[in-house]
Coordinates of C-alpha atoms and ligand atoms in Angstrom, one line a residue:
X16 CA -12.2 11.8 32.5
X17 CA -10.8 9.5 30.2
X18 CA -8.0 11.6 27.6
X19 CA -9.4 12.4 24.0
X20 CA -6.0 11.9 22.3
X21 CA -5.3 10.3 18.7
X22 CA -1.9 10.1 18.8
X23 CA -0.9 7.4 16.1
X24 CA -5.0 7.2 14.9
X25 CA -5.1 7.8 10.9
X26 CA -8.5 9.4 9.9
X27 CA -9.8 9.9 6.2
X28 CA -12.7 12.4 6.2
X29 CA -14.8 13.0 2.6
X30 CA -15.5 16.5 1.6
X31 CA -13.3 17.9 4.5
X32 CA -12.4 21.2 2.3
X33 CA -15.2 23.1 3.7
X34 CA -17.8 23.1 6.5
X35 CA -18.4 20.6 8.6
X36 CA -15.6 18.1 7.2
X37 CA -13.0 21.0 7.7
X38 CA -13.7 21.2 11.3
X39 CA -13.3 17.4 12.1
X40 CA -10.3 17.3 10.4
X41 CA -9.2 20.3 12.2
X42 CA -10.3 18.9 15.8
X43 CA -9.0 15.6 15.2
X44 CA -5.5 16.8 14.0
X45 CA -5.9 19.2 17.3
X46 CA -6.0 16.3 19.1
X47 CA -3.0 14.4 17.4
X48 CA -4.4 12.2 14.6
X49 CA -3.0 12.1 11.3
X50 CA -5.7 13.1 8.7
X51 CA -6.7 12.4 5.3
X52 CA -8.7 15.8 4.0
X53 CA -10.3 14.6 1.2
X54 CA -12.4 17.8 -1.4
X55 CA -13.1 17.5 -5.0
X56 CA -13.7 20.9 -4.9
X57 CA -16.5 22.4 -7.1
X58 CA -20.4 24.3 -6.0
X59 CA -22.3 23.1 -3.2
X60 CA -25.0 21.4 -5.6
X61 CA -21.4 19.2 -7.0
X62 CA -21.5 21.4 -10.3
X63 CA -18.1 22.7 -11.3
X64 CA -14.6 22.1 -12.1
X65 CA -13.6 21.1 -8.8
X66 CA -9.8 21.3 -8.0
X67 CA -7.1 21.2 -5.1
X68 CA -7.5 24.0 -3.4
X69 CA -10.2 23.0 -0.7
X70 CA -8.2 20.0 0.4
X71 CA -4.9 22.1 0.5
X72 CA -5.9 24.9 2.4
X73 CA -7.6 22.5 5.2
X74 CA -3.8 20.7 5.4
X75 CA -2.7 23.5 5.2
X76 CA -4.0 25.3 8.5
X77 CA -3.4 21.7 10.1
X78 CA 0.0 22.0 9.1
X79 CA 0.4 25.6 10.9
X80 CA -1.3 24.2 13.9
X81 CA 1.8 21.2 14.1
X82 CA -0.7 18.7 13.3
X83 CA 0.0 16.4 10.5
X84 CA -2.4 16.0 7.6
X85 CA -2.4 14.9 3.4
X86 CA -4.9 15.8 0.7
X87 CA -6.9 13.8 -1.9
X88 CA -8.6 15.3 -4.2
X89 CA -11.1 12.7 -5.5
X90 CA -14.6 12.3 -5.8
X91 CA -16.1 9.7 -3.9
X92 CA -18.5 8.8 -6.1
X93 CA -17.0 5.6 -8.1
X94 CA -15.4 2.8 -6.8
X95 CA -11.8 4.0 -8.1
X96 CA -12.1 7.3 -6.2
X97 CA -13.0 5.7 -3.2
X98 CA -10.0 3.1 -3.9
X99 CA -7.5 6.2 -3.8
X100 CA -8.6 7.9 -0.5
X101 CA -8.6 5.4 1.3
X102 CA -5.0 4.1 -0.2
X103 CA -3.2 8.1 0.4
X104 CA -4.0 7.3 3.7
X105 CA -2.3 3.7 3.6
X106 CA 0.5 5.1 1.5
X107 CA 1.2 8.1 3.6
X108 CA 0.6 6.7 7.4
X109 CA 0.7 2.9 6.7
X110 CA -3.4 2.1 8.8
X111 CA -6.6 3.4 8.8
X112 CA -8.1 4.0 12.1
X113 CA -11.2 6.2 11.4
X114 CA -13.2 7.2 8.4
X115 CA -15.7 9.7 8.2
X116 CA -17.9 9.8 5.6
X117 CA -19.5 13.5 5.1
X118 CA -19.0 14.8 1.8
X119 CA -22.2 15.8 0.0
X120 CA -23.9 18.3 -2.3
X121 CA -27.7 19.0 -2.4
X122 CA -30.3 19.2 -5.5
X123 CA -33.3 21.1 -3.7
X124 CA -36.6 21.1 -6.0
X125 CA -40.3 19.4 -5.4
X126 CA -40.8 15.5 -6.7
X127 CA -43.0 17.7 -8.9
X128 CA -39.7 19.5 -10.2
X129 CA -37.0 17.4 -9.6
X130 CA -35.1 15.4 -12.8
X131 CA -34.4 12.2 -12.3
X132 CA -30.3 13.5 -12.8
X133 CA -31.4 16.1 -9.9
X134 CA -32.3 12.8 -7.8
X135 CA -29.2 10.6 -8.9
X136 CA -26.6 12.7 -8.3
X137 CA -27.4 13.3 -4.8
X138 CA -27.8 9.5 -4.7
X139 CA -24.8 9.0 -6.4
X140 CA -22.6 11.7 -4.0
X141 CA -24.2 10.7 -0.6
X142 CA -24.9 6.9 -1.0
X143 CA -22.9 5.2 -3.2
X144 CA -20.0 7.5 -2.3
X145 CA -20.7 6.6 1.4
X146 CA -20.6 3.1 -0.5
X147 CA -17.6 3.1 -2.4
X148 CA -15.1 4.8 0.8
X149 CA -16.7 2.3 3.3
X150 CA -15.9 -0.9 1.1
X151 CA -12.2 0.1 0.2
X152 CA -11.7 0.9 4.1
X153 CA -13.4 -2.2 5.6
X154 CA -10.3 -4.7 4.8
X155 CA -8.0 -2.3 6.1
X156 CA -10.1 -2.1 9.6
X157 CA -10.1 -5.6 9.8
X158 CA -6.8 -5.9 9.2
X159 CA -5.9 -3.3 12.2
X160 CA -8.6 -5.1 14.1
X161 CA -9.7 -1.8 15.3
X162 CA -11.6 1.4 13.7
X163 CA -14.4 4.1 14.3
X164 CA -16.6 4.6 10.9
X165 CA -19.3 7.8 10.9
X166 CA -21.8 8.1 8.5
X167 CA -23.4 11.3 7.7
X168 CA -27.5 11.5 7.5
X169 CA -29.9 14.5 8.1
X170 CA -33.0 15.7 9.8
X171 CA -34.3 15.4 6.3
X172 CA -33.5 11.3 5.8
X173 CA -34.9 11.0 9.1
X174 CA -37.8 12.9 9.5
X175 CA -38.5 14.1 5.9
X176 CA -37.9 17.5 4.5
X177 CA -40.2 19.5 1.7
X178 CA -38.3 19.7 -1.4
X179 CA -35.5 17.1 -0.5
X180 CA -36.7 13.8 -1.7
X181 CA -33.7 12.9 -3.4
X182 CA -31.3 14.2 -0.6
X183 CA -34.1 12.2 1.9
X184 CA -33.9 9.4 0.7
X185 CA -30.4 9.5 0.3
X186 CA -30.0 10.5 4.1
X187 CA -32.0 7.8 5.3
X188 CA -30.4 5.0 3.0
X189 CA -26.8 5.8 4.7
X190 CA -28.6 4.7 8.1
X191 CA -29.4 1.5 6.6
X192 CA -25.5 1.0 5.7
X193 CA -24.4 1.8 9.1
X194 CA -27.0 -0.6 11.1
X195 CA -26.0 -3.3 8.4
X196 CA -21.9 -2.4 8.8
X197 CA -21.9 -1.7 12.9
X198 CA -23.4 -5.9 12.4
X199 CA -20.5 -7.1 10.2
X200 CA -17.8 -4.7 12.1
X201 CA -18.4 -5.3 15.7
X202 CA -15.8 -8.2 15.5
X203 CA -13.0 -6.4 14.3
X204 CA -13.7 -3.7 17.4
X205 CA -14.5 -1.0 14.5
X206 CA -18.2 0.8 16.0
X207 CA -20.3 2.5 13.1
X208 CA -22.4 5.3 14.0
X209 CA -24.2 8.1 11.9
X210 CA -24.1 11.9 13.0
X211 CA -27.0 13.8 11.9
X212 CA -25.8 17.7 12.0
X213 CA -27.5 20.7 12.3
X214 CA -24.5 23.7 11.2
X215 CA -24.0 27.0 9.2
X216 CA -22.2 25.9 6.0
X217 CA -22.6 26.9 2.5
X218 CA -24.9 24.1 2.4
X219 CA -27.3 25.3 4.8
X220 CA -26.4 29.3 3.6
X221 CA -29.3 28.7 1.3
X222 CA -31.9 27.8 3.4
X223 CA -31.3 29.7 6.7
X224 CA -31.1 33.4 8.2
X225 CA -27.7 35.1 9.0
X226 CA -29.1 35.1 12.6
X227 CA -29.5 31.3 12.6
X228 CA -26.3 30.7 10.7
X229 CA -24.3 32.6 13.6
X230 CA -25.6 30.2 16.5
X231 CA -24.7 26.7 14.6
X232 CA -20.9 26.5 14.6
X233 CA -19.8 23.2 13.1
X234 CA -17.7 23.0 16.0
X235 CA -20.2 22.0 17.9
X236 CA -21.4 18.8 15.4
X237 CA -17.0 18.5 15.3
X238 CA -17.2 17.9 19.3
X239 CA -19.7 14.9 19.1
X240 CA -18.2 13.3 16.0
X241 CA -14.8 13.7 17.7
X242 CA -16.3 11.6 20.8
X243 CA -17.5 8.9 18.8
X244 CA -14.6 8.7 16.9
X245 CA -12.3 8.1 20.3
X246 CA -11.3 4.7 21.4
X247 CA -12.9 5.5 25.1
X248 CA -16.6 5.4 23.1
X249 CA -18.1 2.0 22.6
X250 CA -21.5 3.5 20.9
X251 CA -21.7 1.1 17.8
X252 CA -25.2 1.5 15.7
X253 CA -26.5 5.0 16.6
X254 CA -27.8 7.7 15.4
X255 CA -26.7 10.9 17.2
X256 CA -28.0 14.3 16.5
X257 CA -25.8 17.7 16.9
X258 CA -26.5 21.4 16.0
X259 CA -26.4 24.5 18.3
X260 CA -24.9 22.8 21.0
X261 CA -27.7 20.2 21.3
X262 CA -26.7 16.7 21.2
X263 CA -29.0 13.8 21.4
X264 CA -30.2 10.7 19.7
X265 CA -32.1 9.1 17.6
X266 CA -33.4 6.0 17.0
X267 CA -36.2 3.0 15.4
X268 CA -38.1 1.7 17.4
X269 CA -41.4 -0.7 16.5
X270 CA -44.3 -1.8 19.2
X271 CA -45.0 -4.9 19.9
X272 CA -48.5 -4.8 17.6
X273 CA -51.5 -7.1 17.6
X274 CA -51.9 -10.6 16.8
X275 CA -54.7 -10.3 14.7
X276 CA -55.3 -13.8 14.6
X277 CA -55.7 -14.4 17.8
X278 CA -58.6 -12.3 17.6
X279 CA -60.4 -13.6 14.8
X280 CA -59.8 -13.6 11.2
X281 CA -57.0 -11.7 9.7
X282 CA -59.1 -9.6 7.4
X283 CA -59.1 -5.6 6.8
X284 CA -61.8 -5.1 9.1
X285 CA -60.4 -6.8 11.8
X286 CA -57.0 -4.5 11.3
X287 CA -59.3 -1.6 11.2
X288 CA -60.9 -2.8 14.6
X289 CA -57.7 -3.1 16.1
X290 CA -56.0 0.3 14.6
X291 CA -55.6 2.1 17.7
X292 CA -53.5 -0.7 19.5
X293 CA -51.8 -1.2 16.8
X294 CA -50.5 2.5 16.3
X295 CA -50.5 2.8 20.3
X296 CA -46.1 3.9 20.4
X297 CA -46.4 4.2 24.2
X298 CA -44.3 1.2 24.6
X299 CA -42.1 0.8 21.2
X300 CA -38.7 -0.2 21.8
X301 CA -35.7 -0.6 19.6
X302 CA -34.3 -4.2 18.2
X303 CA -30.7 -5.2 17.7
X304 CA -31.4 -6.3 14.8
X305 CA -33.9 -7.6 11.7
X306 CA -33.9 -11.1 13.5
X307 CA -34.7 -9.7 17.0
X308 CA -37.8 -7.8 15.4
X309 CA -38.3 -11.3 13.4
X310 CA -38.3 -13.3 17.4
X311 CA -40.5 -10.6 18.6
X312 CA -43.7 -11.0 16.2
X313 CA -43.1 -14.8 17.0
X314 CA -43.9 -14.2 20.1
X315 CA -46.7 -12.0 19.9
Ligands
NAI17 P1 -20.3 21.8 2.6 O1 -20.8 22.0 1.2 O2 -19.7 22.9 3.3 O3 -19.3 20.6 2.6 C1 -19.4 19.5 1.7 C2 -18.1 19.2 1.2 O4 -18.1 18.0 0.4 C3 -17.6 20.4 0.2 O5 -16.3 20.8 0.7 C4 -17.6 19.7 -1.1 O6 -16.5 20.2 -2.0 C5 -17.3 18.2 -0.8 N1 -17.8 17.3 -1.8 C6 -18.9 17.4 -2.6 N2 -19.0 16.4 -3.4 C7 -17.9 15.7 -3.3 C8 -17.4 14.5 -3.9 N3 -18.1 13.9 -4.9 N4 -16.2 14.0 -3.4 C9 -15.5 14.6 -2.4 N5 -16.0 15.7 -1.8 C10 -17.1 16.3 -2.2 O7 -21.6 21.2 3.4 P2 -21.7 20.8 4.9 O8 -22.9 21.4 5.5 O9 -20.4 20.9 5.7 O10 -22.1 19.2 4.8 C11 -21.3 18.1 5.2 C12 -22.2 16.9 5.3 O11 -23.2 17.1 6.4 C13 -23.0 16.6 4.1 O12 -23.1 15.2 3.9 C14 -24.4 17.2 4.3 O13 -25.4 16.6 3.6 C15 -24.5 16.9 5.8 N6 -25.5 17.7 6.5 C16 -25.2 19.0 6.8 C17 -26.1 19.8 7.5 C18 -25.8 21.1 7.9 O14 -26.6 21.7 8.7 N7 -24.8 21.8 7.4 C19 -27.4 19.2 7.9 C20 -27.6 17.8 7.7 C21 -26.6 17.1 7.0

């Protein structure tokens, strides 16, 4: 079994203050890295003054533990912000190895409900603060030649949730970044993988029992975002699911389809015709990429 060490591996994590974030940082500094804990502080729905003391008290307990670890305390949601975490961890450790992008608030209401300010800030935390961190780390990845990036989605982005459609679609547009980065990355050794969690947080504190609360430590999402994270991994451009101590994964996957065509004229009754083959899953596969779905219906 190959050793899970980070000795000399710099890791920036986004919203590590509290839940899930706190206990990568915690289990990568465990294990020797040096780690930015980024918090802005504030409610879980991003509402608030914010402030330091998230982000201190995570380096903090890292600090106790010998491990070595620096706060930042901005938001990730503008281009600046972004700019700054990524730079305290090239100011303060001199690389960037890993970044971990999991800070995030939710909005919960219907579509019927929601505001359209209730639907952009949770676009503006979860996307374009994915965004901003992931474009002021990618030159210093290249530059190392080296890196493990982790985007953060949900059960809700990939299967849908009832009263989430902002934090949805949110979810589901960070697994669009990743299969477009893992593409631009693999070059520069750097693998980009999303985590979708399942863990008791103050996030999830609103929506489930105590009983189901006690049985998702984020630990257990900490474990498999830990493994990805390692040099001994070469997953690039998955989607991995953790909670409870179940880990598994995810993935899209198209048939092959019909040709209508080649089976008369392409109209709406001949798709109708030809529904049941064309929804048939039995044999869907997943593609590398848009071009290798693109070869595929050539083919067909
Ligand atoms: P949490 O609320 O405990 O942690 C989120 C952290 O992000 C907080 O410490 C918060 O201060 C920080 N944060 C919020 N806005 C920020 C900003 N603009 N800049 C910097 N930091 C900011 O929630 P939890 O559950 O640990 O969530 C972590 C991630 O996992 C989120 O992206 C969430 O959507 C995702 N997730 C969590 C699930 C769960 O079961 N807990 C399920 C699916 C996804």
């Amino acid at each position: 079994m190959s050793d899970f060490r980070f000795d000399n591996r710099v890791a920036v994590i986004t919203g590590a203050g509290g839940g899930l974030g706190r206990a990568h940082a915690l289990m990568l500094a465990a294990r020797g890295a040096k780690v930015v804990v980024n918090d802005l502080g504030g409610n879980p729905d991003g509402s608030g003054e914010g402030g330091s003391s998230m982000a201190d008290a995570v380096v903090a307990e890292i600090k106790a533990a010998g491990g070595e670890a620096a706060a930042n305390y901005d938001s990730v949601d503008s281009w600046e912000g972004g700019e700054s975490i990524i730079k305290t961890a090239i100011d303060t450790y001199g690389k960037l190895d890993i970044v971990i992008n999991n800070a995030g608030i939710l909005r919960d209401r219907t579509m019927m409900n929601m505001s359209s300010e209730e639907y952009n800030r949770v676009m503006d935390i979860h996307v374009d603060g994915s965004w901003y961190v992931a474009r002021a780390a990618v030159p210093h990845l290249r530059e190392n030649n080296y890196g493990r990036v982790i985007f953060t989605s949900s059960g809700a982005g990939l299967w849908g949730n009832f009263g989430q459609t902002n934090y949805s679609t949110a979810k589901m547009a960070v697994v669009g970044m990743m299969l477009a980065m893992k593409l631009e990355m693999a070059k520069y050794n750097c693998h980009v993988n999303v985590i979708s969690p399942l863990a008791a947080s103050r996030l999830l504190g609103t929506v489930m029992t105590d009983e189901q609360m006690e049985t998702l430590n984020p630990d257990y999402v900490a474990a498999m975002v830990v493994y990805l994270c390692s040099e001994h991994c070469t997953e690039n451009g998955g989607i991995f699911l953790a909670g409870g101590g179940n880990f598994a994964k995810a993935q899209m996957v198209a048939n092959d389809g019909v040709t209508v065509e080649k089976r008369g004229d392409i109209s709406v009754e001949n798709i109708a015709m030809n529904i049941d083959e064309i929804t048939d899953m039995t044999d869907a596969r997943p593609y590398p990429d848009a071009g290798g779905r693109r070869v595929k219906m050539a083919e067909s």
